[in-house]
Amino acid sequence: MITHTNIDPNMNRFIISIIVLLILNTNLYSQNETVKVKIIDEEELEALPGVRIQVNDSIIGQTNLKGEFEIPFIPNELTIGDLGLEDAIIKNSCNNLEIVMLGDYTYDFISLKKVDRLRMKRFKQLPKLHKQAYEKGIFKTEQPCYTREFIPYYKGKKKKAE
């Protein structure tokens, strides 16, 4: 036996619309994560104000006087740098980025290969510096939660295509 109810078709549309809006709102809310960035220097482990933060070649802001910045989304890749600092390319980031920046020094009368060896030596010290910042209470995490590329100056000789 089939019974017929007197439900208005407009009411059905209204109920379905409410359900769809609730589902969409839940999905949008879960994507609204912010990334907190804290940047310090390698020498004194002190905050670096005014450091440029880029996503996809667009500057999205700079750090405040405490070396902090908030990004309203989780980017796949960040480029961080400023005058006197080597650019840092940060990938696979998390919600709390704590970054030690390397100074950009002038190397006179040595080859680019040797410059890269010296720079790589300093680059390999970054995890140790991060841990020191953690022990001093500057950082909240003992180890970085991202990957960082070393960008060499020397590209080497390219072989000609045959």
PDB file of N, CA and C in Angstrom, residues 10 29 37:
ATOM      1  N   ASN A  10       8.729  22.555  -2.961  1.00  0.00           N
ATOM      2  CA  ASN A  10       9.650  23.632  -2.583  1.00  0.00           C
ATOM      3  C   ASN A  10      10.320  23.340  -1.246  1.00  0.00           C
ATOM      4  N   TYR A  29      35.730  24.827   5.737  1.00  0.00           N
ATOM      5  CA  TYR A  29      36.306  25.105   7.044  1.00  0.00           C
ATOM      6  C   TYR A  29      37.567  24.272   7.270  1.00  0.00           C
ATOM      7  N   VAL A  37      54.944  31.145  10.611  1.00  0.00           N
ATOM      8  CA  VAL A  37      56.346  31.137  10.203  1.00  0.00           C
ATOM      9  C   VAL A  37      57.147  31.948  11.210  1.00  0.00           C
TER      10      VAL A  37
END
